[in-house]
Tab-separated table of C-alpha atoms in Angstrom:
chain	number	residue	atom	x	y	z
A	30	MET	CA	31.062	12.822	-19.850
A	31	GLY	CA	30.190	10.277	-17.332
A	32	ASN	CA	31.833	6.871	-16.990
A	33	LEU	CA	29.944	4.029	-18.714
A	34	ILE	CA	29.757	1.038	-16.259
A	35	VAL	CA	28.988	-2.488	-17.922
A	36	SER	CA	28.737	-5.412	-15.679
A	37	LEU	CA	30.215	-8.827	-16.675
A	38	SER	CA	28.276	-11.316	-18.586
A	39	PRO	CA	25.836	-13.110	-18.698
A	40	HIS	CA	23.347	-10.260	-19.240
A	41	ALA	CA	19.439	-10.805	-19.108
A	42	HIS	CA	17.581	-8.707	-21.554
A	43	ASN	CA	13.705	-7.906	-21.414
A	44	HIS	CA	11.261	-5.202	-22.436
A	45	ASP	CA	10.713	-3.700	-18.898
A	46	THR	CA	10.903	0.041	-18.541
A	47	VAL	CA	9.878	2.240	-15.621
A	48	GLU	CA	6.960	3.739	-17.635
A	49	ARG	CA	5.670	0.224	-18.564
A	50	ASN	CA	5.612	-1.094	-14.828
A	51	MET	CA	4.297	2.236	-13.501
A	52	TYR	CA	1.278	2.269	-15.962
A	53	GLY	CA	0.754	-1.273	-15.523
A	54	VAL	CA	0.248	-0.816	-11.828
A	55	LEU	CA	-2.144	2.014	-12.623
A	56	ILE	CA	-4.143	-0.294	-14.833
A	57	ALA	CA	-4.121	-2.955	-11.911
A	58	LEU	CA	-5.668	-0.351	-9.547
A	59	LEU	CA	-8.323	0.539	-11.971
A	60	PRO	CA	-10.800	-2.259	-10.688
A	61	ALA	CA	-10.495	-1.135	-7.006
A	62	LEU	CA	-10.734	2.451	-8.052
A	63	LEU	CA	-13.869	1.795	-10.077
A	64	VAL	CA	-15.795	0.112	-7.134
A	65	SER	CA	-14.715	2.911	-4.830
A	66	PHE	CA	-16.320	5.238	-7.243
A	67	TYR	CA	-19.485	3.207	-7.014
A	68	TYR	CA	-19.580	3.030	-3.316
A	69	PHE	CA	-18.310	6.374	-2.343
A	70	GLY	CA	-19.285	8.420	-5.160
A	71	ILE	CA	-18.084	11.969	-5.822
A	72	GLY	CA	-16.063	12.107	-2.685
A	73	SER	CA	-13.820	9.260	-3.826
A	74	ALA	CA	-13.365	10.841	-7.270
A	75	ILE	CA	-12.443	14.254	-5.621
A	76	VAL	CA	-9.809	12.881	-3.335
A	77	CYS	CA	-8.134	10.540	-5.761
A	78	MET	CA	-8.028	13.244	-8.519
A	79	SER	CA	-6.782	15.889	-6.395
A	80	SER	CA	-4.179	13.601	-5.062
A	81	VAL	CA	-2.757	12.631	-8.368
A	82	ALA	CA	-2.812	16.262	-9.565
A	83	SER	CA	-1.092	17.569	-6.594
A	84	CYS	CA	1.695	14.727	-6.590
A	85	VAL	CA	2.302	15.432	-10.456
A	86	PHE	CA	2.395	19.284	-9.762
A	87	ILE	CA	4.845	19.111	-6.837
A	88	GLU	CA	7.175	16.835	-8.571
A	89	TRP	CA	7.113	19.137	-11.740
A	90	ALA	CA	7.731	22.263	-9.759
A	91	ILE	CA	10.516	20.730	-7.808
A	92	ASN	CA	12.341	19.509	-10.820
A	93	LYS	CA	11.856	22.823	-12.611
A	94	TYR	CA	12.320	25.459	-9.912
A	95	LEU	CA	14.426	24.019	-7.180
A	96	LEU	CA	16.474	21.326	-8.957
A	97	LYS	CA	16.679	23.219	-12.340
A	98	ASN	CA	16.190	19.948	-14.197
A	99	PRO	CA	15.394	20.394	-17.655
A	100	ARG	CA	14.251	16.844	-18.095
A	101	THR	CA	10.782	16.154	-16.472
A	102	THR	CA	9.869	13.122	-14.742
A	103	VAL	CA	6.147	13.515	-14.521
A	104	LEU	CA	5.358	11.424	-17.437
A	105	ASP	CA	7.057	8.199	-16.229
A	106	GLY	CA	3.989	7.219	-14.338
A	107	SER	CA	5.773	7.316	-10.895
A	108	ALA	CA	4.235	10.550	-9.641
A	109	MET	CA	0.590	9.402	-10.805
A	110	LEU	CA	1.070	6.250	-9.141
A	111	THR	CA	2.054	7.840	-5.803
A	112	GLY	CA	-0.871	10.185	-5.978
A	113	LEU	CA	-3.274	7.444	-6.828
A	114	LEU	CA	-1.947	4.989	-3.859
A	115	LEU	CA	-2.023	8.156	-1.722
A	116	GLY	CA	-5.672	8.924	-2.480
A	117	MET	CA	-6.746	5.279	-2.033
A	118	ASN	CA	-5.272	5.345	1.441
A	119	LEU	CA	-7.431	8.395	2.565
A	120	PRO	CA	-11.104	8.683	3.664
A	121	SER	CA	-13.320	9.833	0.871
A	122	ASN	CA	-14.505	12.899	2.625
A	123	LEU	CA	-10.977	14.433	3.353
A	124	PRO	CA	-10.802	18.126	2.277
A	125	VAL	CA	-8.553	18.786	-0.690
A	126	TRP	CA	-6.225	21.164	1.183
A	127	ILE	CA	-5.334	18.284	3.602
A	128	VAL	CA	-4.875	15.904	0.424
A	129	PHE	CA	-2.419	18.587	-0.971
A	130	ILE	CA	-0.245	18.500	2.222
A	131	GLY	CA	-0.326	14.720	2.013
A	132	ALA	CA	1.095	14.908	-1.528
A	133	LEU	CA	3.531	17.435	-0.320
A	134	PHE	CA	5.057	15.100	2.340
A	135	ALA	CA	4.889	12.113	-0.250
A	136	ILE	CA	6.678	13.727	-3.155
A	137	GLY	CA	8.553	16.592	-1.481
A	138	VAL	CA	9.879	14.974	1.583
A	139	ALA	CA	9.772	11.099	0.915
A	140	LYS	CA	10.797	11.177	-2.798
A	141	MET	CA	12.374	14.151	-4.074
A	142	THR	CA	14.440	14.934	-0.946
A	143	PHE	CA	16.360	11.490	-1.317
A	144	GLY	CA	17.050	12.299	-5.217
A	145	GLY	CA	13.865	11.108	-6.859
A	146	LEU	CA	12.717	7.766	-8.221
A	147	GLY	CA	14.922	5.074	-7.335
A	148	ASN	CA	16.561	6.767	-4.285
A	149	ASN	CA	13.804	6.940	-1.764
A	150	ILE	CA	14.296	4.863	1.438
A	151	PHE	CA	10.577	4.864	2.497
A	152	ASN	CA	7.401	4.242	0.168
A	153	PRO	CA	6.230	7.895	-0.648
A	154	ALA	CA	2.476	7.233	-0.566
A	155	LEU	CA	2.663	5.749	2.899
A	156	VAL	CA	4.801	8.552	4.229
A	157	GLY	CA	2.175	11.138	2.937
A	158	ARG	CA	-0.605	8.861	4.700
A	159	CYS	CA	1.160	8.590	8.002
A	160	ALA	CA	2.174	12.050	8.147
A	161	LEU	CA	-1.549	13.131	7.594
A	162	LEU	CA	-2.612	10.592	10.406
A	163	VAL	CA	-0.270	12.257	12.873
A	164	ALA	CA	-1.129	15.834	11.857
A	165	PHE	CA	-4.927	15.411	11.156
A	166	PRO	CA	-6.085	12.447	13.340
A	167	ALA	CA	-9.674	13.416	13.529
A	168	GLN	CA	-10.066	13.923	9.864
A	169	MET	CA	-8.018	10.751	8.983
A	170	THR	CA	-10.089	8.613	11.167
A	171	THR	CA	-13.561	9.828	10.205
A	172	TRP	CA	-15.080	7.182	7.849
A	173	PRO	CA	-18.061	7.855	5.563
A	174	VAL	CA	-20.704	5.157	5.235
A	175	PRO	CA	-20.875	3.750	1.530
A	176	GLY	CA	-23.772	4.553	-0.522
A	177	HIS	CA	-23.778	8.429	-0.065
A	178	LEU	CA	-22.893	8.950	-3.609
A	179	LEU	CA	-23.496	12.729	-3.702
A	180	ASP	CA	-22.292	13.608	-0.282
A	181	TYR	CA	-18.545	14.796	0.376
A	182	VAL	CA	-17.566	16.377	3.463
A	183	ASP	CA	-21.084	15.877	5.149
A	184	ALA	CA	-21.509	12.272	4.595
A	185	GLU	CA	-22.809	10.083	7.489
A	186	THR	CA	-19.756	8.317	9.254
A	187	GLY	CA	-19.441	5.365	11.382
A	188	ALA	CA	-16.972	2.434	12.847
A	189	THR	CA	-14.990	0.498	10.599
A	190	PRO	CA	-14.570	-3.373	10.707
A	191	LEU	CA	-11.113	-2.891	12.287
A	192	ALA	CA	-12.376	-0.521	14.829
A	193	LEU	CA	-15.089	-3.116	16.001
A	194	MET	CA	-12.273	-5.654	16.033
A	195	LYS	CA	-10.263	-3.400	18.297
A	196	GLN	CA	-13.317	-2.844	20.437
A	197	ALA	CA	-13.808	-6.471	20.772
A	198	ILE	CA	-10.249	-7.167	21.681
A	199	LYS	CA	-9.903	-4.457	24.394
A	200	SER	CA	-13.412	-5.454	26.026
A	201	GLY	CA	-12.949	-9.192	25.509
A	202	ASP	CA	-16.710	-9.101	24.151
A	203	ALA	CA	-16.918	-11.366	21.089
A	204	SER	CA	-20.510	-10.203	20.527
A	205	ILE	CA	-19.051	-6.950	19.192
A	206	LEU	CA	-17.982	-8.895	16.094
A	207	ASP	CA	-21.552	-9.619	15.250
A	208	ARG	CA	-21.906	-5.937	13.944
A	209	MET	CA	-19.369	-6.630	11.438
A	210	PRO	CA	-20.134	-7.814	7.701
A	211	ASP	CA	-19.105	-11.321	6.948
A	212	ALA	CA	-16.133	-12.210	4.903
A	213	PHE	CA	-17.913	-12.821	1.765
A	214	ALA	CA	-19.417	-9.202	2.010
A	215	LEU	CA	-15.928	-7.834	2.633
A	216	LEU	CA	-14.675	-9.646	-0.300
A	217	LEU	CA	-17.178	-8.212	-2.560
A	218	GLY	CA	-17.353	-4.741	-1.058
A	219	ASN	CA	-20.881	-4.893	0.169
A	220	HIS	CA	-20.424	-2.998	3.347
A	221	SER	CA	-24.099	-2.855	3.941
A	222	PHE	CA	-23.898	-2.301	7.813
A	223	ALA	CA	-24.153	0.614	10.142
A	224	GLY	CA	-20.384	1.596	9.869
A	225	GLY	CA	-17.753	3.118	7.742
A	226	ALA	CA	-15.942	1.167	5.229
A	227	GLY	CA	-12.487	2.730	5.735
A	228	THR	CA	-10.128	4.233	3.228
A	229	ILE	CA	-11.015	4.531	-0.339
A	230	GLY	CA	-8.932	1.641	-1.754
A	231	GLU	CA	-9.879	-0.997	0.902
A	232	ILE	CA	-13.567	-1.280	0.060
A	233	CYS	CA	-13.545	-4.533	-2.137
A	234	GLY	CA	-11.070	-7.421	-1.762
A	235	LEU	CA	-11.992	-9.021	-5.014
A	236	ALA	CA	-11.105	-5.721	-6.999
A	237	LEU	CA	-7.723	-5.927	-5.448
A	238	LEU	CA	-7.216	-9.683	-6.309
A	239	ILE	CA	-8.176	-8.874	-9.751
A	240	GLY	CA	-5.340	-6.299	-9.797
A	241	PHE	CA	-2.908	-8.779	-8.258
A	242	ALA	CA	-3.698	-11.427	-10.901
A	243	TYR	CA	-3.088	-8.983	-13.715
A	244	MET	CA	0.339	-7.737	-12.209
A	245	LEU	CA	1.383	-11.445	-12.011
A	246	TYR	CA	0.382	-12.173	-15.520
A	247	ARG	CA	2.069	-9.027	-16.706
A	248	ARG	CA	5.168	-10.044	-14.440
A	249	ILE	CA	5.183	-6.562	-12.950
A	250	ILE	CA	5.589	-8.133	-9.429
A	251	THR	CA	6.049	-11.887	-8.023
A	252	TRP	CA	3.909	-13.538	-5.602
A	253	HIS	CA	6.662	-13.668	-2.670
A	254	ILE	CA	5.781	-10.417	-0.759
A	255	PRO	CA	1.860	-10.488	-1.004
A	256	VAL	CA	1.542	-14.073	-0.343
A	257	SER	CA	4.085	-14.141	2.521
A	258	ILE	CA	2.173	-11.006	4.202
A	259	ILE	CA	-1.277	-12.437	3.804
A	260	GLY	CA	-0.350	-15.927	4.581
A	261	THR	CA	1.478	-14.656	7.874
A	262	VAL	CA	-1.599	-12.617	8.964
A	263	PHE	CA	-3.945	-15.368	8.244
A	264	ILE	CA	-1.982	-17.980	10.177
A	265	PHE	CA	-1.495	-15.830	13.359
A	266	SER	CA	-4.999	-14.549	13.128
A	267	ALA	CA	-6.212	-18.093	13.220
A	268	ILE	CA	-4.286	-18.924	16.280
A	269	MET	CA	-5.512	-15.862	18.063
A	270	HIS	CA	-9.122	-16.798	16.935
A	271	LEU	CA	-8.727	-20.122	18.442
A	272	ILE	CA	-7.341	-18.799	21.800
A	273	SER	CA	-10.152	-16.483	22.106
A	274	PRO	CA	-13.454	-15.629	20.097
A	275	ALA	CA	-12.908	-11.903	20.762
A	276	TYR	CA	-10.250	-12.156	18.025
A	277	ALA	CA	-11.829	-12.035	14.595
A	278	ASP	CA	-11.559	-14.966	12.327
A	279	PRO	CA	-8.617	-14.977	9.839
A	280	PHE	CA	-10.708	-14.365	6.621
A	281	ALA	CA	-12.294	-11.144	8.079
A	282	VAL	CA	-8.832	-10.006	9.308
A	283	ILE	CA	-7.231	-10.399	5.862
A	284	LEU	CA	-10.100	-8.883	4.056
A	285	SER	CA	-10.550	-5.901	6.458
A	286	GLY	CA	-8.583	-2.669	6.327
A	287	GLY	CA	-5.694	-2.030	4.171
A	288	LEU	CA	-4.107	-5.182	4.486
A	289	MET	CA	-4.729	-6.417	0.891
A	290	LEU	CA	-3.983	-2.923	-0.657
A	291	GLY	CA	-0.814	-2.694	1.327
A	292	ALA	CA	0.480	-6.325	0.521
A	293	ILE	CA	-0.262	-6.023	-3.084
A	294	PHE	CA	0.459	-2.550	-4.168
A	295	MET	CA	2.387	-1.008	-1.482
A	296	ALA	CA	4.806	-3.460	-0.070
A	297	THR	CA	5.794	-4.588	-3.719
A	298	ASP	CA	7.262	-1.134	-4.440
A	299	TYR	CA	10.605	-2.091	-6.366
A	300	VAL	CA	12.633	0.694	-4.725
A	301	THR	CA	11.904	-0.045	-1.028
A	302	SER	CA	11.562	-3.828	-1.009
A	303	PRO	CA	14.398	-6.558	-1.147
A	304	MET	CA	15.791	-7.795	-4.587
A	305	THR	CA	15.889	-11.454	-3.796
A	306	HIS	CA	12.897	-13.799	-3.445
A	307	ARG	CA	14.307	-15.115	-0.268
A	308	GLY	CA	14.781	-11.576	1.092
A	309	GLN	CA	11.177	-10.652	-0.020
A	310	ILE	CA	9.730	-13.718	1.962
A	311	ILE	CA	11.640	-12.435	5.040
A	312	TYR	CA	10.461	-8.856	4.357
A	313	GLY	CA	6.875	-10.043	3.849
A	314	VAL	CA	6.610	-12.345	6.889
A	315	SER	CA	7.992	-9.380	9.085
A	316	ILE	CA	5.422	-7.073	7.773
A	317	GLY	CA	2.646	-9.508	8.622
A	318	LEU	CA	3.904	-10.021	12.062
A	319	LEU	CA	4.063	-6.327	12.694
A	320	THR	CA	0.666	-5.769	11.438
A	321	ILE	CA	-0.868	-8.360	13.776
A	322	VAL	CA	1.170	-6.820	16.503
A	323	ILE	CA	-0.007	-3.189	15.899
A	324	ARG	CA	-3.650	-4.153	15.021
A	325	ASN	CA	-4.066	-6.287	18.155
A	326	TRP	CA	-2.102	-4.404	20.800
A	327	GLY	CA	-1.071	-1.131	19.462
A	328	ALA	CA	-2.766	2.298	19.673
A	329	TYR	CA	-4.122	2.309	16.107
A	330	PRO	CA	-6.752	-0.087	14.619
A	331	GLU	CA	-4.640	-0.439	11.564
A	332	GLY	CA	-1.093	-1.280	11.394
A	333	MET	CA	-0.151	-2.026	7.808
A	334	SER	CA	1.121	1.256	6.816
A	335	PHE	CA	3.551	1.441	9.813
A	336	ALA	CA	4.560	-2.168	9.308
A	337	ILE	CA	5.652	-1.617	5.578
A	338	LEU	CA	7.474	1.659	6.689
A	339	ILE	CA	9.451	0.020	9.431
A	340	MET	CA	10.363	-2.793	7.175
A	341	ASN	CA	11.402	-0.306	4.403
A	342	ALA	CA	14.194	0.827	6.904
A	343	PHE	CA	15.278	-2.773	7.047
A	344	THR	CA	15.427	-3.570	3.284
A	345	PRO	CA	19.073	-2.413	2.874
A	346	LEU	CA	20.031	-4.698	5.760
A	347	ILE	CA	18.023	-7.673	4.148
A	348	ASN	CA	19.723	-6.947	0.729
A	349	THR	CA	23.042	-7.054	2.442
A	350	TYR	CA	22.655	-10.495	4.306
A	351	VAL	CA	20.404	-12.166	1.778
A	352	LYS	CA	22.131	-11.987	-1.588
A	353	PRO	CA	21.689	-14.048	-4.804
A	354	ARG	CA	24.149	-16.739	-5.692
A	355	ARG	CA	27.004	-15.307	-7.921
A	356	PHE	CA	27.145	-16.955	-11.372
A	357	GLY	CA	29.676	-19.609	-11.439
A	358	GLU	CA	30.021	-19.798	-7.731
A	359	GLU	CA	30.712	-23.107	-6.311
A	360	VAL	CA	28.174	-24.459	-3.857
A	361	LYS	CA	29.442	-26.096	-0.794
A	362	LYS	CA	27.587	-29.250	0.024
């Protein structure tokens, strides 16, 4: 029989459970998922469903056959959420067998190796995405053009807004940015230009903001991490745009790529983000700065995934040095 450890009073009581929060995030992702189905069609559905099914199956198999754990965890929603987030971070024409490998890295390596939910150091979905980006760079950077609803592998492809931004920065030619959709089109998801829209989940900024509002209303997350990330990227993008017109305007920057998806749904992961509000702001500002650095001067057009994973590693350090005030502690004036 294990020891029962109870902390000193006062105790805060609420109705939060793992299942409630996980399924709440899944509901918040529905607007972006439905928009992706509208723009990408069958390819988006195949990738997302295969990713969810793979993550659930791998977690069930590891629990049953490797860990010999009679209590299954696949119904708590965490494996489904990891699978959906992984799928929404992938191109809509990615073959199913590559999606399965990504799920194997996400669940088998990044989550279950560390002991399952609550013990993982890095965000599992982002580990899966980055593993695929390193292993299959060609397939992971081939972006279908929205509107090819019945196409899957053979969909027409093109350069994303982030790729155009990268070309403009490298060449110093601001006219390249004229080929991008405007900020309003990026907000609504109307990517009617001769280029690819990017991953499944980054197609519509408005749908992601609706999910953000829902999670704030349900108190699943707080504003600190998303606002600090988006605000930091906006401010530094505005400064760079004032220095040179080859840098895109800040509205286009925050609405392009996986910034909104990462800031709202990935960086706010309970396990891999700091516990205190002050720590969350430090964490968010650092992610925003790293994203700007990687996007503007790194090898990849997108830097959000790498920025979040880097700061995941610093979360224990932030929790150590940014602690909440103890109840009853005297404050020095």
